[in-house]
CSV table of C-alpha atoms and ligand atoms in Angstrom, one decimal:
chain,number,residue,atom,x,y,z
A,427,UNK,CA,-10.3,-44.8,0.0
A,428,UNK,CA,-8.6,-41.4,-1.2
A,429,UNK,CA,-11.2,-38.7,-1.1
A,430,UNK,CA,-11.4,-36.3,-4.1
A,431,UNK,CA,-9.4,-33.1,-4.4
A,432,UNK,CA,-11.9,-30.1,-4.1
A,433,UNK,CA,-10.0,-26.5,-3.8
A,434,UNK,CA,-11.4,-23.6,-3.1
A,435,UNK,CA,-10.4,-20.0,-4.4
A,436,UNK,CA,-11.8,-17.4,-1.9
A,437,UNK,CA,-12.2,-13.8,-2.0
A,438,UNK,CA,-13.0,-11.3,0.4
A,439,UNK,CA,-16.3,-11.6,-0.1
A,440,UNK,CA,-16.3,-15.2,1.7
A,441,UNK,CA,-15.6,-13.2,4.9
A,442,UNK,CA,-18.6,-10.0,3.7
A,443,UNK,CA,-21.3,-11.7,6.3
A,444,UNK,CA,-18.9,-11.6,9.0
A,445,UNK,CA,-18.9,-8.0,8.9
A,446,UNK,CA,-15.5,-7.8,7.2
A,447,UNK,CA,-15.5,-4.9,4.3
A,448,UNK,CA,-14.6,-5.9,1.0
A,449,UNK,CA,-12.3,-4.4,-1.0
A,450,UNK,CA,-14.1,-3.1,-4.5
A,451,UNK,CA,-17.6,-3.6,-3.6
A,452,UNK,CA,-19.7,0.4,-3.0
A,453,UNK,CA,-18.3,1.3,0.3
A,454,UNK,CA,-15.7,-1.1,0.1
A,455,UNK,CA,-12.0,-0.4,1.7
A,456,UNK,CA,-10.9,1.0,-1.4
A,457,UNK,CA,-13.8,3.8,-1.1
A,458,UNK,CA,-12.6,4.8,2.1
A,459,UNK,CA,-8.5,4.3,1.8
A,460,UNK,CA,-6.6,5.2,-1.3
A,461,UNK,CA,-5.1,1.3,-1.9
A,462,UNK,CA,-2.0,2.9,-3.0
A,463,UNK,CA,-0.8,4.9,0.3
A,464,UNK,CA,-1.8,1.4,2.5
A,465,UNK,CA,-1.6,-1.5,0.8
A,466,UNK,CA,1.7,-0.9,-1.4
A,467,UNK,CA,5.1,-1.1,-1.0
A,468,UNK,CA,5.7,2.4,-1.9
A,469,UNK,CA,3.0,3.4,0.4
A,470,UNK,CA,5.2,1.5,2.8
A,471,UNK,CA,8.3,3.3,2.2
A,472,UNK,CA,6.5,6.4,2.2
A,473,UNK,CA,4.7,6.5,5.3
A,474,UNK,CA,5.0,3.4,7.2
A,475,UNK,CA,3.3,4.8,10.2
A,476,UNK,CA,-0.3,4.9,8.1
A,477,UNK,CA,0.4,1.4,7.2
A,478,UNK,CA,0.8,0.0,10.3
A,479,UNK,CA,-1.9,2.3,11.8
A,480,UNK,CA,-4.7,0.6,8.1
A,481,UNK,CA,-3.5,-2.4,9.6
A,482,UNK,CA,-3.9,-1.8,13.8
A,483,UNK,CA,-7.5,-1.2,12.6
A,484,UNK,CA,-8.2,-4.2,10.3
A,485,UNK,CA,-7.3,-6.3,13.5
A,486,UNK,CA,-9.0,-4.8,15.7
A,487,UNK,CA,-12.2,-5.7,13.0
A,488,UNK,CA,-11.1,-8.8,13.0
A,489,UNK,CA,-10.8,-9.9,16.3
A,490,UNK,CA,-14.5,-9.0,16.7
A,491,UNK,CA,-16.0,-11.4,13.6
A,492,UNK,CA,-16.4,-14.5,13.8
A,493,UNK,CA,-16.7,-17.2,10.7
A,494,UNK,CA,-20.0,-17.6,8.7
A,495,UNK,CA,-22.0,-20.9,7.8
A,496,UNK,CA,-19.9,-20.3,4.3
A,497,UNK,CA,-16.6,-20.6,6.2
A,498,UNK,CA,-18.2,-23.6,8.4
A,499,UNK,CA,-19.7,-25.4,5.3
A,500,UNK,CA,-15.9,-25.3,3.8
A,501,UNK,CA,-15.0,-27.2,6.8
A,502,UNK,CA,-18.3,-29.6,6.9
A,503,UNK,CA,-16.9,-30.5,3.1
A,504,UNK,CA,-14.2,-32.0,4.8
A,505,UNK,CA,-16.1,-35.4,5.7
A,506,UNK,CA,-16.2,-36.0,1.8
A,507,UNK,CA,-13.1,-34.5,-0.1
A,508,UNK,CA,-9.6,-33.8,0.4
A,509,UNK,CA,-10.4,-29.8,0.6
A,510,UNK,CA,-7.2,-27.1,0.1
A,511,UNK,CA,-8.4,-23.4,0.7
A,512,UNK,CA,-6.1,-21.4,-1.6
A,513,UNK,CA,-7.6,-17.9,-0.3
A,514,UNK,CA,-6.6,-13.8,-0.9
A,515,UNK,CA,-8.1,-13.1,2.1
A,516,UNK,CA,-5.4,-11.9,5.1
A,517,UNK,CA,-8.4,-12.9,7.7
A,518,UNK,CA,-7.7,-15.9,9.7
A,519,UNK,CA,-11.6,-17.0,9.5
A,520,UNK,CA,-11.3,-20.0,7.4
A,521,UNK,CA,-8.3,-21.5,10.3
A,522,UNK,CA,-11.3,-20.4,13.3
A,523,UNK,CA,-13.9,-22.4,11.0
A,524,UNK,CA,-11.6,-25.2,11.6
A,525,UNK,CA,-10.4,-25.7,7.7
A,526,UNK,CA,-7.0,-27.9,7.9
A,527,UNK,CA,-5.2,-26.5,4.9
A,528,UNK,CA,-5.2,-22.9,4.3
A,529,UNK,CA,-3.4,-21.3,1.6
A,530,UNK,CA,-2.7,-17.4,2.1
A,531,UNK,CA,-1.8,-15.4,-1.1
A,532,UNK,CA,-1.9,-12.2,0.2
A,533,UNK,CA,-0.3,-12.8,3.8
A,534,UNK,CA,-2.2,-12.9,7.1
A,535,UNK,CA,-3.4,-10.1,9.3
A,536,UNK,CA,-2.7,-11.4,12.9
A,537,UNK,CA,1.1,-11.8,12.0
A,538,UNK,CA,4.1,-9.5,11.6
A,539,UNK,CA,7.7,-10.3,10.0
A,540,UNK,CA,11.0,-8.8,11.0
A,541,UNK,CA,12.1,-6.3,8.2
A,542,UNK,CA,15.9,-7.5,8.3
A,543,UNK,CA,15.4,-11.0,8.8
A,544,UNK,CA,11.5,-12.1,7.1
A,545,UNK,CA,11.8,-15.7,8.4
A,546,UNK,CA,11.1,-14.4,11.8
A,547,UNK,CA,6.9,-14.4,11.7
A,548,UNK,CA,5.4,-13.3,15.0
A,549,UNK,CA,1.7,-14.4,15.8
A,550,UNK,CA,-0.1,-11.5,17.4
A,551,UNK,CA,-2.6,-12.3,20.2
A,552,UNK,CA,-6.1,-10.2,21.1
A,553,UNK,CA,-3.8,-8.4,23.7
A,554,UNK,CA,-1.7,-7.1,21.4
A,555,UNK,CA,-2.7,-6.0,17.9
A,556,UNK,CA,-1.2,-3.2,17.4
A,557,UNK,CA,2.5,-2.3,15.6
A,558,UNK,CA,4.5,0.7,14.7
A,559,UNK,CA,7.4,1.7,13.6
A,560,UNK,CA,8.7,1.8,16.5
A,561,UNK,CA,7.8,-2.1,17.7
A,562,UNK,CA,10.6,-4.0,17.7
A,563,UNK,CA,10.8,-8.1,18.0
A,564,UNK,CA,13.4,-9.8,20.7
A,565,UNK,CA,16.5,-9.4,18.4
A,566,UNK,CA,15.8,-5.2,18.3
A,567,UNK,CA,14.5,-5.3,14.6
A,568,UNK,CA,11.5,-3.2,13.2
A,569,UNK,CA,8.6,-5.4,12.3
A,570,UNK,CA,6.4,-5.2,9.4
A,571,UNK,CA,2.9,-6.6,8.5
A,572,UNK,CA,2.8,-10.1,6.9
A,573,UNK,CA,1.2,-8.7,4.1
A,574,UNK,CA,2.0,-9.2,0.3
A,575,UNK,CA,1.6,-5.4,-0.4
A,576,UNK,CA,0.7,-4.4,-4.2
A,577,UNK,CA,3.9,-4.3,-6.2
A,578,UNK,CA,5.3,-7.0,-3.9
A,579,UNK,CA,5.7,-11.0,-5.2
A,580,UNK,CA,3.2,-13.7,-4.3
A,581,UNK,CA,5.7,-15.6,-2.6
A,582,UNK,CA,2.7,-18.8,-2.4
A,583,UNK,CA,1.7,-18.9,-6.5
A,584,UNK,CA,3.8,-22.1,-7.2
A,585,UNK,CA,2.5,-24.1,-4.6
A,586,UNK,CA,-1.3,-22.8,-5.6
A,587,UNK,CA,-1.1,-23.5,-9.4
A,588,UNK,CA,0.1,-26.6,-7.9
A,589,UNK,CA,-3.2,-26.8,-6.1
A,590,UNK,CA,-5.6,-26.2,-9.0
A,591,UNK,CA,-3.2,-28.4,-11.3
A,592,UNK,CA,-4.5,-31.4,-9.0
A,593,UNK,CA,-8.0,-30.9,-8.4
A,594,UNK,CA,-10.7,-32.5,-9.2
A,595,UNK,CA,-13.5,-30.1,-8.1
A,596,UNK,CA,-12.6,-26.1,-8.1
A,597,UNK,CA,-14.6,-23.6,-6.3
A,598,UNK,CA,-14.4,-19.9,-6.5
A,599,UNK,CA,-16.3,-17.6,-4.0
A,600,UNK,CA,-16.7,-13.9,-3.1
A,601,UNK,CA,-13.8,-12.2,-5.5
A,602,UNK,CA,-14.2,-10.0,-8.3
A,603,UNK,CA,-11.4,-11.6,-10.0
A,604,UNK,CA,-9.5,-8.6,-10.9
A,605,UNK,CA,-6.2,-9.1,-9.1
A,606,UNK,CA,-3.6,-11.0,-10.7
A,607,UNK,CA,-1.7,-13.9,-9.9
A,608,UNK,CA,-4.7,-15.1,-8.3
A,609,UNK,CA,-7.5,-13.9,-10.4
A,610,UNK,CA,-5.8,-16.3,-13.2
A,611,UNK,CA,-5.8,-19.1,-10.8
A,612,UNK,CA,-9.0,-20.8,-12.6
A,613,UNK,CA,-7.4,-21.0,-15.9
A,614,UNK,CA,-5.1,-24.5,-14.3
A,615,UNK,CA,-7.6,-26.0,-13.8
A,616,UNK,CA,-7.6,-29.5,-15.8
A,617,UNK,CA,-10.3,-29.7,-18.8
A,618,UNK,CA,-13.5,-31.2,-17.9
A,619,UNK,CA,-13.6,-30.8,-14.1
A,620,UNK,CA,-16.4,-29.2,-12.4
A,621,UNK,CA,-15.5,-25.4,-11.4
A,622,UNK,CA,-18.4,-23.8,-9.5
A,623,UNK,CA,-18.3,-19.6,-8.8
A,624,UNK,CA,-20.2,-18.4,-5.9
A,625,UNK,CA,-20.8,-14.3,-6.2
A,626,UNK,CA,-23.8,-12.4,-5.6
A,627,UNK,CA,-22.5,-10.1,-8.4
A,628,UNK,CA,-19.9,-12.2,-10.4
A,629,UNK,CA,-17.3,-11.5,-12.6
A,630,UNK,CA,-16.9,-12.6,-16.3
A,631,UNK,CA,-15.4,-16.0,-15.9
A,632,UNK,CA,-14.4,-18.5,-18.9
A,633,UNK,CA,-17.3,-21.1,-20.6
A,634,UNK,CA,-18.4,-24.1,-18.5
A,635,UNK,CA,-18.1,-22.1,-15.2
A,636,UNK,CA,-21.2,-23.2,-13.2
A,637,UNK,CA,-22.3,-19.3,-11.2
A,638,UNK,CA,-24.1,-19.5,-7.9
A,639,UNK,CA,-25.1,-15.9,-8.4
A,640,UNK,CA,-25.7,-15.5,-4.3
A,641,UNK,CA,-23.8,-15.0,-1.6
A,642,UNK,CA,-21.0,-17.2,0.4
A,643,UNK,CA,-23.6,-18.5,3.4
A,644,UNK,CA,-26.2,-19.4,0.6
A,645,UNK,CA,-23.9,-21.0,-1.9
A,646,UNK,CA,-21.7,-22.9,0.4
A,647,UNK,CA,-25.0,-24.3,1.7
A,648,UNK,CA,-26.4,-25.2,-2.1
A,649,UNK,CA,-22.8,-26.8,-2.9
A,650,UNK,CA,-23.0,-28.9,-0.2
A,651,UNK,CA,-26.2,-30.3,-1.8
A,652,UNK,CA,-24.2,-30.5,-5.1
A,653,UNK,CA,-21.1,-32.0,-4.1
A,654,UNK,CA,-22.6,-34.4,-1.3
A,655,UNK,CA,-22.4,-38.2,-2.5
B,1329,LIG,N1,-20.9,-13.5,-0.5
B,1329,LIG,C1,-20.1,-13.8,-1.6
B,1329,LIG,N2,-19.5,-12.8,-2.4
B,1329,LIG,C2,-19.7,-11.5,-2.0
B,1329,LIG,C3,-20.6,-11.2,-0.9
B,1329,LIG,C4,-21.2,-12.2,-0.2
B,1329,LIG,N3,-22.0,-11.9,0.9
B,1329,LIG,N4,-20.6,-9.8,-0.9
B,1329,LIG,C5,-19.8,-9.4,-1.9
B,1329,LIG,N5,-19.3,-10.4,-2.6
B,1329,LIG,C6,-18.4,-10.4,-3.7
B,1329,LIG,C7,-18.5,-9.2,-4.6
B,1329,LIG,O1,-19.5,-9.3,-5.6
B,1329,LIG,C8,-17.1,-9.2,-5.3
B,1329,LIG,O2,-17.1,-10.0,-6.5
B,1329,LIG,O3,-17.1,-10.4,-3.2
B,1329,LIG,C9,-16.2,-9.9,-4.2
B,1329,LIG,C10,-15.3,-8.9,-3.6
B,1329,LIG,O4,-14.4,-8.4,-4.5
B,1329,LIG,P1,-13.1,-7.5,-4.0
B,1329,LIG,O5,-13.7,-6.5,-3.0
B,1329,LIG,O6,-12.4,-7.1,-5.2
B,1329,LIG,O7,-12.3,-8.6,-3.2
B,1329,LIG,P2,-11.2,-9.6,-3.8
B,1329,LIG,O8,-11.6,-10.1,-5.1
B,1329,LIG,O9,-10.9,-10.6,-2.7
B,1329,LIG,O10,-9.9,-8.7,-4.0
B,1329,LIG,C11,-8.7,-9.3,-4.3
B,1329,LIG,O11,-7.5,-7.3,-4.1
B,1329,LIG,O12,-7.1,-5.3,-2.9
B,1329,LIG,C12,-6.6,-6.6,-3.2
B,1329,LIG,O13,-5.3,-7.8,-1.7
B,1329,LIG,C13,-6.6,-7.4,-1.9
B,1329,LIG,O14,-7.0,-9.8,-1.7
B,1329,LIG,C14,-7.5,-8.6,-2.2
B,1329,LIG,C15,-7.5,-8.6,-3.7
């Protein structure tokens, strides 16, 4: 028997009660970094050694979380629906939860590209985190975070609209919904299936959206309860 189709939208605030900073929230990353010198392409041109350096940090945060009962309740949903993780987060929480099908928008923190030849993806291990200009892979190339920076393409929109086109339940948790493609995401969703939004301080989001104003952990936990059979 096929199971349902239930996709998931997540935000950086699915990963807030693993200690990771959000981006927009008081105290957020974009309080303490302007977004524009590390998380652009310009920024990347300019000064690649902050870049890598914004970056060297983040995954040395990262490598010290660990997922939440929201990222484990994702995977517990499993036993029931056909589940597709379409997230912005760059964490690689949701894959550690055990999720099967993760969808990056925005890239992935613990991997680098070659700058000359961007098929070439290198997996970075707890031993080595770090990169700069001067690391180079085995063919002698610079490297480069696997990042989608801001004024970059989403190289993974088709195959997410694709995503949302086919559900049959759509869940949204922890994003402010102010970054586009993603934030429009919701709007392919067929007419008339349940879409469920899961923010302790959500955003505007169109009629028939059904808000869990709480957090990730607490939400995940009270759309299990929903979406159980
Ligand atoms: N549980 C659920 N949601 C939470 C929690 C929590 N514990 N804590 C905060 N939030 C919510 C906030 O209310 C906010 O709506 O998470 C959202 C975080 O919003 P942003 O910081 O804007 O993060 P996000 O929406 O993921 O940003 C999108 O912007 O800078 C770019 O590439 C970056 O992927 C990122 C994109």
């Amino acid at each position: 028997m096929k199971k349902p189709r239930l996709v998931v939208l997540t935000g950086a605030g699915m990963s807030a009660e693993s200690g990771i900073s959000t981006f927009r929230d008081s105290g957020g990353l974009w309080d303490k970094y302007p977004v524009m010198e590390v998380a652009s392409h310009e920024g990347f041109v300019r000064n690649p050694a902050l870049i890598h350096e914004f970056y060297n940090t983040r995954r040395r945060e990262l490598v010290n979380a660990r997922p939440n009962a929201g990222h484990t309740g994702l995977k517990e949903l499993e036993q029931w629906y056909d589940v597709d993780i379409i997230t912005q987060n760059v964490d690689d929480l949701h894959e550690r939860a055990g999720s099967l099908k993760v969808l990056h928008l925005h890239g992935e923190l613990m991997k680098v590209r070659s700058m000359k030849h961007p098929e070439r993806v290198y997996t970075l291990g707890p031993d080595n985190l770090s990169t700069s200009v001067d690391t180079r892979d085995s063919y002698g190339d610079p490297v480069r975070p696997h990042i989608v920076f801001f004024q970059e393409a989403v190289p993974n929109i088709e195959p997410a609209i694709e995503l949302v086109e086919k559900a049959d339940v759509l869940v949204i948790i922890g994003t402010s919904m102010a970054v586009y493609p993603a934030a429009g995401l919701v709007n392919y969703a067929r007419r008339g299936i349940p879409v469920y939004y899961i923010d302790p301080n959500p955003a505007p989001v169109p009629d028939g959206v059904t808000v869990l104003r709480t957090t990730a952990t607490q939400g995940v936990k009270e759309l299990i309860d929903i979406l159980r059979p």
